[in-house]
XYZ file of C-alpha atoms in Angstrom:
546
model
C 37.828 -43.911 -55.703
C 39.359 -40.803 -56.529
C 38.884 -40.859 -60.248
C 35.557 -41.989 -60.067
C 34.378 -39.062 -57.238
C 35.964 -36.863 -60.045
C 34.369 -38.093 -63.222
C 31.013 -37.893 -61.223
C 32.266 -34.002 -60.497
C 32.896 -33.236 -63.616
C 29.631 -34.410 -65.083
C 27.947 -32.204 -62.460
C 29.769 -29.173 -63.178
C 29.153 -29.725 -67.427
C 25.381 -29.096 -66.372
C 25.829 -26.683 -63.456
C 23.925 -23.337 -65.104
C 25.767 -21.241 -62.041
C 28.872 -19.819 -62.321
C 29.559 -19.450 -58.197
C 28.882 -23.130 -57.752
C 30.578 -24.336 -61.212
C 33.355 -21.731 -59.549
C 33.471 -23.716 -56.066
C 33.186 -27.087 -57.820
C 36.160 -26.379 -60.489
C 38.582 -25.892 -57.545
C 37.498 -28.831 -55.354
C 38.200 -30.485 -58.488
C 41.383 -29.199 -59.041
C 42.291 -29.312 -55.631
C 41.545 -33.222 -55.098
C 39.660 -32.564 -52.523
C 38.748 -35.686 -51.398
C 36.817 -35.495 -48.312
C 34.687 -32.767 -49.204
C 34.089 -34.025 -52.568
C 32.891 -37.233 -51.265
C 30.895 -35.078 -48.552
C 29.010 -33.376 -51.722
C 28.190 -36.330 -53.574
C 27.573 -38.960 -51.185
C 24.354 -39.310 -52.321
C 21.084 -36.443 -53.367
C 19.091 -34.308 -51.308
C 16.274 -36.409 -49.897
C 12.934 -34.813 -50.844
C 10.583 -35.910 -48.144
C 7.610 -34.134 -46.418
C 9.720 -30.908 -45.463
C 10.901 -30.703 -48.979
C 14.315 -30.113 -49.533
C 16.181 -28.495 -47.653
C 20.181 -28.224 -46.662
C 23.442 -26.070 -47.035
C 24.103 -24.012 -50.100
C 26.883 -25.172 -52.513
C 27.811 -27.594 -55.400
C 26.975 -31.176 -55.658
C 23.795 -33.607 -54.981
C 24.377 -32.946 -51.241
C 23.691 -29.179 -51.094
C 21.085 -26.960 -52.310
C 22.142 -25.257 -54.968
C 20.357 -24.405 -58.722
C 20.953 -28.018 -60.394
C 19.117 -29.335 -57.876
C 16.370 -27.074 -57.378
C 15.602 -27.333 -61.238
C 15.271 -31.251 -60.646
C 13.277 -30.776 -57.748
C 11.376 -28.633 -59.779
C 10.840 -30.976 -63.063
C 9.964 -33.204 -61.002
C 7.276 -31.573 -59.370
C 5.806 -30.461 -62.891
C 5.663 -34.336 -63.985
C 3.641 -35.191 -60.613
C 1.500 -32.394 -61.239
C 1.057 -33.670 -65.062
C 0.399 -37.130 -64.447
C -2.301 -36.098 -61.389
C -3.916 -34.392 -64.626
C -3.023 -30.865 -63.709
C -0.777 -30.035 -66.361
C -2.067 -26.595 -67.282
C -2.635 -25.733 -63.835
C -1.332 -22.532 -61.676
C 2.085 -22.637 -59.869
C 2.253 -19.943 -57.329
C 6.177 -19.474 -55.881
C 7.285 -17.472 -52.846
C 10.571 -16.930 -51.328
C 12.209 -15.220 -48.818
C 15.776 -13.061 -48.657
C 18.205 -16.181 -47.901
C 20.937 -16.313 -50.496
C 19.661 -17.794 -53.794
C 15.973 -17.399 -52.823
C 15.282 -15.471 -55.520
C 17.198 -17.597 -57.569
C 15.629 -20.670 -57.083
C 12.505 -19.151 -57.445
C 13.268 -17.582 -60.441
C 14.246 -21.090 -61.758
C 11.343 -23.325 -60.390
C 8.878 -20.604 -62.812
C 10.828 -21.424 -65.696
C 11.094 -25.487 -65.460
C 7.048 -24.221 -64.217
C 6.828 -22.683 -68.113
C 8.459 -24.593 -69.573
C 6.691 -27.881 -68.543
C 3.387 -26.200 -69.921
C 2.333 -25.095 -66.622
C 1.562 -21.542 -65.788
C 3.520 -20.137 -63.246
C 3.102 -17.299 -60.710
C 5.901 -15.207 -58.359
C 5.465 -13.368 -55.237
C 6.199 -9.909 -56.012
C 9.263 -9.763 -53.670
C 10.664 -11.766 -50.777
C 7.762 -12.381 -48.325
C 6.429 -13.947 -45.175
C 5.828 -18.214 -46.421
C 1.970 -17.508 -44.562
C 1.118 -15.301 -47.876
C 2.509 -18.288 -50.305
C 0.050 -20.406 -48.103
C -2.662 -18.025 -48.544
C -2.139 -17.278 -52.135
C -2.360 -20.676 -53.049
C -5.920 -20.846 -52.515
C -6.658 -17.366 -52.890
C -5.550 -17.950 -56.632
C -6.900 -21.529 -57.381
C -3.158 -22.857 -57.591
C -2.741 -26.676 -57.914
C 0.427 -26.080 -56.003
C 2.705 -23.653 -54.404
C 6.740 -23.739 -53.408
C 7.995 -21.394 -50.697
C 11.816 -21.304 -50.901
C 13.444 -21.010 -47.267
C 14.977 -22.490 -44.922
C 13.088 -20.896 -42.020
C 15.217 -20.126 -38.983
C 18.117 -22.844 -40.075
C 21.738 -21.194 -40.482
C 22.672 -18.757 -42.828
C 24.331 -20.556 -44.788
C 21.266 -23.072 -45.735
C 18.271 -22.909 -48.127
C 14.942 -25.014 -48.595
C 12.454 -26.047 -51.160
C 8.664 -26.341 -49.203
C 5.974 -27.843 -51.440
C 2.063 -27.348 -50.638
C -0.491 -28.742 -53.364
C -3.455 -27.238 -54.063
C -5.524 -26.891 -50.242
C -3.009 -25.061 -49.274
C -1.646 -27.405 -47.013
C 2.182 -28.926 -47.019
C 2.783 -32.267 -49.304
C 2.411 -35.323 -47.148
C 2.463 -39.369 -48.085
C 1.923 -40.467 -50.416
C 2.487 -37.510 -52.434
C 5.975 -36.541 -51.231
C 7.458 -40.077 -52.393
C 5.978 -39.844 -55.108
C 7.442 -36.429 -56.408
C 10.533 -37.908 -54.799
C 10.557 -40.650 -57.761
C 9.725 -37.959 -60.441
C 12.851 -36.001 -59.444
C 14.299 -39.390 -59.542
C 13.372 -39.805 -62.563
C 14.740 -36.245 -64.156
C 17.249 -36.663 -66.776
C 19.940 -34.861 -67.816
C 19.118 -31.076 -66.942
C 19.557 -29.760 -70.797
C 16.767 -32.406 -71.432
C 14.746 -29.439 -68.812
C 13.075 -26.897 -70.820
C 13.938 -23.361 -69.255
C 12.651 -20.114 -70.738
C 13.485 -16.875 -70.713
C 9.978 -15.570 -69.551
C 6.735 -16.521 -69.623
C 5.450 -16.447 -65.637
C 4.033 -14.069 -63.999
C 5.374 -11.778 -61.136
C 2.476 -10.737 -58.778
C 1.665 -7.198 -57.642
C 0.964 -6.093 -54.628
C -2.717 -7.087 -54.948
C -2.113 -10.827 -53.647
C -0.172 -9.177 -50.527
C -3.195 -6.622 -49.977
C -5.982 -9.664 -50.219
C -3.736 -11.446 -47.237
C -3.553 -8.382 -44.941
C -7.771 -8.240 -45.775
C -7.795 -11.144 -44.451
C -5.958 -11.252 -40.993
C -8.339 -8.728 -40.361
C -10.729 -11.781 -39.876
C -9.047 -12.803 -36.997
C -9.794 -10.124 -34.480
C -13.155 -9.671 -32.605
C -14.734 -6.719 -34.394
C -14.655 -3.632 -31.452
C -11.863 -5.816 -29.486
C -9.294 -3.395 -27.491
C -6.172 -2.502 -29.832
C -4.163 -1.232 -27.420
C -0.993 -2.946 -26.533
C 2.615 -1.611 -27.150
C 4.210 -3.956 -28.876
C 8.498 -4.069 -29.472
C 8.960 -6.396 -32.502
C 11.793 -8.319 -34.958
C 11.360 -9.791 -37.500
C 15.179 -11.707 -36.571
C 16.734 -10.254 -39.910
C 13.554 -12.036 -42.253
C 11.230 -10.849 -44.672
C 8.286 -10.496 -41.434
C 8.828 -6.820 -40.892
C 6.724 -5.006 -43.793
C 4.289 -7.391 -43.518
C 3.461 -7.209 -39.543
C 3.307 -3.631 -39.547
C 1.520 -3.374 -42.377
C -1.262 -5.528 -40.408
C -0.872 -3.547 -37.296
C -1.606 -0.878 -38.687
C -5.045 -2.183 -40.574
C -5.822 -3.251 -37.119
C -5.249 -0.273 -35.257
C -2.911 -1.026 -32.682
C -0.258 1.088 -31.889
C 2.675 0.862 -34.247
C 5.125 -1.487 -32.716
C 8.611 -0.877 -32.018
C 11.146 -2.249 -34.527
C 14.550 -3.916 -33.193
C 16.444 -1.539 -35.661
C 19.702 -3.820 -35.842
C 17.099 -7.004 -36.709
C 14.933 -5.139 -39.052
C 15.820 -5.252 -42.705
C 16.451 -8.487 -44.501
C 19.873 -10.010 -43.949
C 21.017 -13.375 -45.498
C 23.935 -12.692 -43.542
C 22.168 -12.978 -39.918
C 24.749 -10.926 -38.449
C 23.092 -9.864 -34.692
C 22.133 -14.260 -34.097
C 24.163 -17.301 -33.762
C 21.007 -19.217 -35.090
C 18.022 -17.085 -36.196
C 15.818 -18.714 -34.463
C 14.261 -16.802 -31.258
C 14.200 -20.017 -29.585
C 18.087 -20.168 -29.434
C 20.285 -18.360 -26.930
C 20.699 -15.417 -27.410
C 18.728 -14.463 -30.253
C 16.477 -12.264 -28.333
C 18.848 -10.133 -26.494
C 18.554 -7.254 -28.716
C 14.795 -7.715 -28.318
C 14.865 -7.557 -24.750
C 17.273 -4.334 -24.809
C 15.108 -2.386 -26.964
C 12.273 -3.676 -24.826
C 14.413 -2.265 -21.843
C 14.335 1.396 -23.183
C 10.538 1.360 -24.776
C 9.047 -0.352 -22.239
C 6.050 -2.130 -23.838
C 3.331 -4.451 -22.847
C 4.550 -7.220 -25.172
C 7.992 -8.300 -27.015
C 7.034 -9.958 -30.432
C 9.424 -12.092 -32.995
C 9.298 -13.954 -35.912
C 11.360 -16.396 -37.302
C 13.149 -15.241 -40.992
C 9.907 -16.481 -43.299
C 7.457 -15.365 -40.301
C 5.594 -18.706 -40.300
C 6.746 -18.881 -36.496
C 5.649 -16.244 -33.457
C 7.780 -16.243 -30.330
C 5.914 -13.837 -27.327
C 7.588 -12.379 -24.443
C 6.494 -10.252 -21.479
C 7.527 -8.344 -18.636
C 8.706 -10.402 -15.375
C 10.465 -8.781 -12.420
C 11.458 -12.348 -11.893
C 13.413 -12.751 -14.623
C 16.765 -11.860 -15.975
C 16.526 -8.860 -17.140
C 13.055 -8.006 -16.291
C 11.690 -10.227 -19.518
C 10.699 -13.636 -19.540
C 10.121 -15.839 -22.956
C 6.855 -17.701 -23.202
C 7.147 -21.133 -24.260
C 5.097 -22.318 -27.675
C 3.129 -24.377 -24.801
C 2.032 -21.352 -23.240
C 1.225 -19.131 -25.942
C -0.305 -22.109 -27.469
C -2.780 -22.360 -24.562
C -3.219 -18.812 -24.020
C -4.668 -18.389 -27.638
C -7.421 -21.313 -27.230
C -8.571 -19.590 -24.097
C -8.746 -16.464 -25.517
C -10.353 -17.980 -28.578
C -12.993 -20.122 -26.290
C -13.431 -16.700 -24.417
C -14.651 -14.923 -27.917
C -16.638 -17.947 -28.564
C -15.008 -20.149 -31.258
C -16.417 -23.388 -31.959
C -14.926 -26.098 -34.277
C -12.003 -28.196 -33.339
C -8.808 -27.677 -31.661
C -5.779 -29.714 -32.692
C -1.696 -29.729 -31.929
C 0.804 -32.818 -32.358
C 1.734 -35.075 -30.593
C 5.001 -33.136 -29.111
C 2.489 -30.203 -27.649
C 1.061 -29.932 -24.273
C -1.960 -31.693 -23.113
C -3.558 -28.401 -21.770
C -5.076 -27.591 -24.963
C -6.685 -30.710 -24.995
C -8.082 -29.935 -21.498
C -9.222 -25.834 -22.672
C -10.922 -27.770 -25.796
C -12.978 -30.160 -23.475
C -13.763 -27.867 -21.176
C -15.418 -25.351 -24.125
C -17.383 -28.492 -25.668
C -14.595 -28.548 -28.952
C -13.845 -31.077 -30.673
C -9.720 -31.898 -29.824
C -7.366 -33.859 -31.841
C -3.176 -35.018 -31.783
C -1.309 -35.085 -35.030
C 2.218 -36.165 -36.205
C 4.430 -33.512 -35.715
C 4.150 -30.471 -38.061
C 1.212 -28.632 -39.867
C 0.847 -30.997 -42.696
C -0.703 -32.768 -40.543
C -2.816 -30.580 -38.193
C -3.668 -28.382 -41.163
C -5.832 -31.495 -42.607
C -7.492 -31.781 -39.162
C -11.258 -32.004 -40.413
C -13.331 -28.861 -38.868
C -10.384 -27.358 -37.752
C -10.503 -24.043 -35.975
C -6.935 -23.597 -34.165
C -3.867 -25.809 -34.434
C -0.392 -25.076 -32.915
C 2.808 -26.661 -32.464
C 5.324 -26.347 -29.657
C 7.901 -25.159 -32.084
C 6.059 -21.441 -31.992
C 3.640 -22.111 -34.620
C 0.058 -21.329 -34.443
C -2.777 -21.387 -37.320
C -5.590 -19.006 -35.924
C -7.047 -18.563 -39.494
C -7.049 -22.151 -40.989
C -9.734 -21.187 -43.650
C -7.402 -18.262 -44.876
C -3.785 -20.266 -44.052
C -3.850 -23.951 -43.864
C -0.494 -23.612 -42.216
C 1.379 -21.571 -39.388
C 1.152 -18.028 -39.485
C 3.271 -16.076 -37.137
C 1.548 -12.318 -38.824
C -1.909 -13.653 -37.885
C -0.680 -15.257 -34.138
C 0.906 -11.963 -33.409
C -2.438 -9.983 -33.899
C -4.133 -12.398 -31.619
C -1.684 -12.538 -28.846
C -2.118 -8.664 -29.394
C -5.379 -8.715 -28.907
C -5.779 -10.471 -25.871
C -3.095 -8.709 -24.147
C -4.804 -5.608 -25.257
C -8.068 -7.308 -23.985
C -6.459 -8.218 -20.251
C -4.815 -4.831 -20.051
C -8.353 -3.378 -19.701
C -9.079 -5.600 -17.043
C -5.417 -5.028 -15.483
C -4.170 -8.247 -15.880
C -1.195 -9.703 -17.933
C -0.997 -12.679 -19.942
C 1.041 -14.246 -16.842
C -2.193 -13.815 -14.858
C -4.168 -15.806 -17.289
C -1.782 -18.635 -17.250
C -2.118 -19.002 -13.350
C -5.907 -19.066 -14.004
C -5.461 -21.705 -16.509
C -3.211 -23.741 -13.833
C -5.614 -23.523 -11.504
C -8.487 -24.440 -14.023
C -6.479 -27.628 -15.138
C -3.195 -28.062 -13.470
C 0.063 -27.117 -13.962
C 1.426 -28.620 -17.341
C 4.948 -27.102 -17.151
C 6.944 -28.559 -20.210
C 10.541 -28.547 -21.347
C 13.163 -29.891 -23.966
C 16.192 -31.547 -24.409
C 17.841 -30.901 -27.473
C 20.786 -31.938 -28.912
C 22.335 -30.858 -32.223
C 25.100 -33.183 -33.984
C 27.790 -33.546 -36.668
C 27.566 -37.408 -36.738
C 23.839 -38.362 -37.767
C 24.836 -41.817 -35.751
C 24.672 -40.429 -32.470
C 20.959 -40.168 -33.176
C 20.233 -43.440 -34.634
C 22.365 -44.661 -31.929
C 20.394 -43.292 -29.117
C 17.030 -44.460 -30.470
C 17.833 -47.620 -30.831
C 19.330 -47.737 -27.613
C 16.014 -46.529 -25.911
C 14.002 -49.126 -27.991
C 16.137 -51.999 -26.755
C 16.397 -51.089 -23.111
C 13.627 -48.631 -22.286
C 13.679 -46.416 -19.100
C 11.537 -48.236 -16.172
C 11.074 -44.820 -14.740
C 12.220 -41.311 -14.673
C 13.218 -38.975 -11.945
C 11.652 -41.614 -9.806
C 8.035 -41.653 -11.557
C 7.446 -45.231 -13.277
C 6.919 -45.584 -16.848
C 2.924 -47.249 -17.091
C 3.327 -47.555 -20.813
C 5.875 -47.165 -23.556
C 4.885 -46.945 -26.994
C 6.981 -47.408 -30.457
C 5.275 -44.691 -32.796
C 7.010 -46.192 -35.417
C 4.788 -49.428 -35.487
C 2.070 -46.443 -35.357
C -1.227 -45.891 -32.841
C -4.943 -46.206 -33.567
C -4.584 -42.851 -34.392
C -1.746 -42.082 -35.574
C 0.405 -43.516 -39.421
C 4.231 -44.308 -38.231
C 6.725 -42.296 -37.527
C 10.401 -42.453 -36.528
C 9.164 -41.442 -32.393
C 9.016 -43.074 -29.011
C 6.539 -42.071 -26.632
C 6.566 -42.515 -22.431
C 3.659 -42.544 -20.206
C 4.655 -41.770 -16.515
C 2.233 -40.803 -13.751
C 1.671 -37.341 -14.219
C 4.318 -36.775 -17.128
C 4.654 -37.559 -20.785
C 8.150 -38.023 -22.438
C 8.576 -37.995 -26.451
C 11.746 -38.916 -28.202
C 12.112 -38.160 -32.146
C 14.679 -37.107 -34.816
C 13.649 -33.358 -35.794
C 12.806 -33.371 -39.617
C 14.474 -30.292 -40.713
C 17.561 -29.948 -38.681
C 20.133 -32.532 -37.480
C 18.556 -32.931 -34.016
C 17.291 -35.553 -31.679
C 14.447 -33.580 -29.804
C 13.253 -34.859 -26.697
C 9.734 -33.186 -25.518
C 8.841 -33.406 -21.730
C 4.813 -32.752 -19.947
C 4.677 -33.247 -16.337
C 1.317 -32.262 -15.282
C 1.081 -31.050 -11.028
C -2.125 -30.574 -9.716
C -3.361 -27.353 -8.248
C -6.236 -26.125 -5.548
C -5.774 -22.766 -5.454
C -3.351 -20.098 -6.931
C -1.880 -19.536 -3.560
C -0.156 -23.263 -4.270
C 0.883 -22.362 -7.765
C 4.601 -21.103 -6.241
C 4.890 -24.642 -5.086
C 3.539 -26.607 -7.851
C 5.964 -24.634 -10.339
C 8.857 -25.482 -8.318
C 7.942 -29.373 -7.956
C 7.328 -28.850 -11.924
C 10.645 -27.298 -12.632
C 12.236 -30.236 -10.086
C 10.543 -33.288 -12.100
C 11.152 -31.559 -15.388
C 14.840 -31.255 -14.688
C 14.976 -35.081 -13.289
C 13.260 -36.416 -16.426
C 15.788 -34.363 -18.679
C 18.690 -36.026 -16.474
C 17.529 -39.458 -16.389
C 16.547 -39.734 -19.943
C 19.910 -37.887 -21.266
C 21.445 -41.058 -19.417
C 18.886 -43.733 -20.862
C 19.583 -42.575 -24.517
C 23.282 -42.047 -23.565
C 23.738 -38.389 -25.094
């Protein structure tokens, strides 16, 4: 076992073109380490519809520049036997460690492989890869990030030419042309021969989110951003500015790009604690709004001002900004169709009917609801919202934050908040108060434990509401191809159970929907929301046994 882990090490590090990784490998080699050589080459990187993505370091297991130059060969082979072999290859990254690296290599194999190839001038937000895929005529684009994961991972996101994220059957079948990849000296690498954009491709994208804002709309909320120590900073300001709105106030500790992530546990402003710095700086500049982006700015978390809350700032959940932007939208008029996945709250489907738009559920993530046909807003849950889908088939958290923008700027006029408009929308449609139950892991088991526990012996009911229907999403719907998921039906709740995609995770998303006459019974209908909420998150921790 040994000398076999360390032959297969050894063959690894002959090819490895990096000296930190050959560096790292050479003295787990030495060492006989055992355990975390078999950890590295227990297998490859699965390349799936998220791409690649996973820790930095040597060996099949983590991303590192071996692997990305596979990924990338085999890429260029799909793209040559689809008969777009002399086609464009744009390629953005952000400021993780070995972004620029892996970019760097992807235009070579690009070049190489008789493709032309095309860099973003510098790291920037993945929404302007999206963009500039189209903008250009590309016949594919790779953003290299890892999002809001931990520091210490990268990723490798593929779109093809719409614009839009890989999805089957195209993702399994790059998967077999990396598979296919010989020996990496058999890649052709040259020195040059891509492209590195100006700043013209960056300019064309801020044109453009000018197109989502009502022409004469109110520009004047005070806004305290971070960009959570990403590449979002430049970039939103930039498009405040166009806009007019009053230059927002950075989170100077958060501000500049970081690999490191040194202020956050997990930059992600979903997690604890990420937004604390946010909320002090909101503390001494008192704005109307506190905005953040995740580290590639695809994501846009909102908070505002509560008395209520801990210290005098509440978060908005993706729900809630999610619904607030399709009223605001219906309010200016917008016709076309309104979409979110499966894991998202009903209430947009409600705001959609109400307006006469077309609605529609996904699967989970926007390479799905970016191919919604007729499309006119999609979000996600997970802080994601496409308000320009014929400029960025895809989330866009620099576009979302001039909207939100806008219609607190729009409400502030009228002296109202964006809290205000979500008791109108309660009252309009009921209370859909949502929540999650996370749980992160070590042992990938625990997960495929606790779904195949729930599929054998699913939950009759849940904090004392009966299950009418439960549903396998894996055998897929009338609507909806399969997908690793279970999904409960309760009267006057909704429970979904999945793996997350990108993180070791099982995610469980919870809807229970209260009814409400009048917003003098909203205080009551939150607190029976919070109390079923909580009961489903007890009863179904139990069920799955996490």
């Amino acid at each position: 076992m040994l000398q076999d882990l360390i032959a297969r090490a050894r063959t690894w590090l002959a090819e490895d073109p990096d000296p930190e990784t050959r560096e790292e490998l050479a003295g787990l080699i030495e060492a006989e380490d055992l355990d975390e050589l078999a950890a590295r080459f227990a297998g490859t990187l699965q390349f799936g519809t998220a791409g690649l993505r996973g820790e930095l370091g040597a060996g099949p297991m983590r991303m590192n520049r071996s692997v990305v130059i596979r990924a990338a060969a085999g890429l260029a082979a799909y793209l040559r036997a689809q008969g777009q072999g002399g086609g464009l290859v744009v390629i953005g990254y952000d400021a993780r460690y070995k972004s620029a690296d892996f970019a760097r290599d992807t235009a070579a194999v690009m070049t190489g492989a008789g493709l032309r190839a095309a860099v973003l001038p510098r790291p920037l937000p993945t929404p302007v890869l999206a963009y500039a895929i189209r903008h250009l005529g590309a016949v594919a684009g790779v953003e290299v990030t890892a999002s809001h994961n931990p520091p210490r991972d990268n990723g490798y996101k593929v779109y093809l030419g719409d614009g839009s994220q890989i999805v089957p059957p195209a993702d399994g079948e790059i998967a077999d042309a990396i598979a296919a990849v010989g020996p990496l000296a058999g890649v052709p690498r040259p020195d040059d021969g891509w492209e590195v954009l100006g700043e013209e491709v960056l300019a064309a994208y801020l044109a453009r989110t000018d197109a989502v804002l009502a022409a004469g709309s109110p520009r004047t909320a005070r806004v305290v951003y971070t960009a959570m120590h990403g590449v979002g900073t430049s970039v939103l300001t930039a498009a405040f500015d166009r806009a007019g709105f009053p230059a927002p106030v950075l989170v100077a500790e958060q501000a500049e790009p970081d690999p490191a992530f040194p202020t956050v546990a997990f930059p992600n402003p979903e997690e604890p604690g990420a937004m604390d710095l946010a909320f002090a700086t909101a503390r001494r500049a008192d704005p109307d709004l506190v905005i953040a982006n995740d580290p590639d700015a695809d994501r846009c978390a909102v908070a505002v001002p509560d008395p209520g809350a801990e210290g005098g700032w509440r978060m908005l959940r993706g729900d809630e900004v999610g619904a607030l932007l399709a009223a605001h939208l219906v309010d200016r008029g917008a016709t076309g169709v309104f979409a979110e996945s499966i894991v998202s709250s009903s209430l947009l489907g409600r705001i959609a009917e109400k307006a006469g738009n077309g609605y529609e559920e996904t699967l989970t993530g926007f390479k799905w609801i970016a191919r919604v046909e007729g499309l006119r807003y999609g979000y996600e849950e997970a802080l994601g919202y496409c308000v320009d889908p014929e400029g960025v088939r895809d989330k866009d958290g620099i576009t979302a934050a001039l909207l939100v923008a806008e219609l607190a700027s729009v409400l502030k006029e009228q002296g109202r908040t964006l809290l205000d408009l979500l008791d109108d929308l309660a009252v309009a449609h009921g209370l859909h108060a949502t929540d999650q139950l996370s749980v992160r892991v070590k042992d990938l088991s625990v997960i495929s434990d606790a779904m195949a526990r729930l599929r054998e012996q699913p939950p009759a009911a849940l904090a004392g509401l009966a299950v009418t229907s439960a549903e396998d999403l894996a055998r897929g719907t009338e609507q909806l191809p399969p997908t690793d998921g279970l999904r409960y039906h309760l009267r006057g709740a909704r429970v979904i159970v999945r793996p997350s995609g990108t993180e070791p995770k099982l995610k469980c998303y919870l809807e229970v929907v209260v009814p409400v006459g009048s917003a003098d019974e909203l205080p009551a209908a939150r607190a029976k929301g919070a109390e079923l909420l909580a009961g489903i998150k007890r009863d179904l921790a139990a069920a799955a046994g996490i």
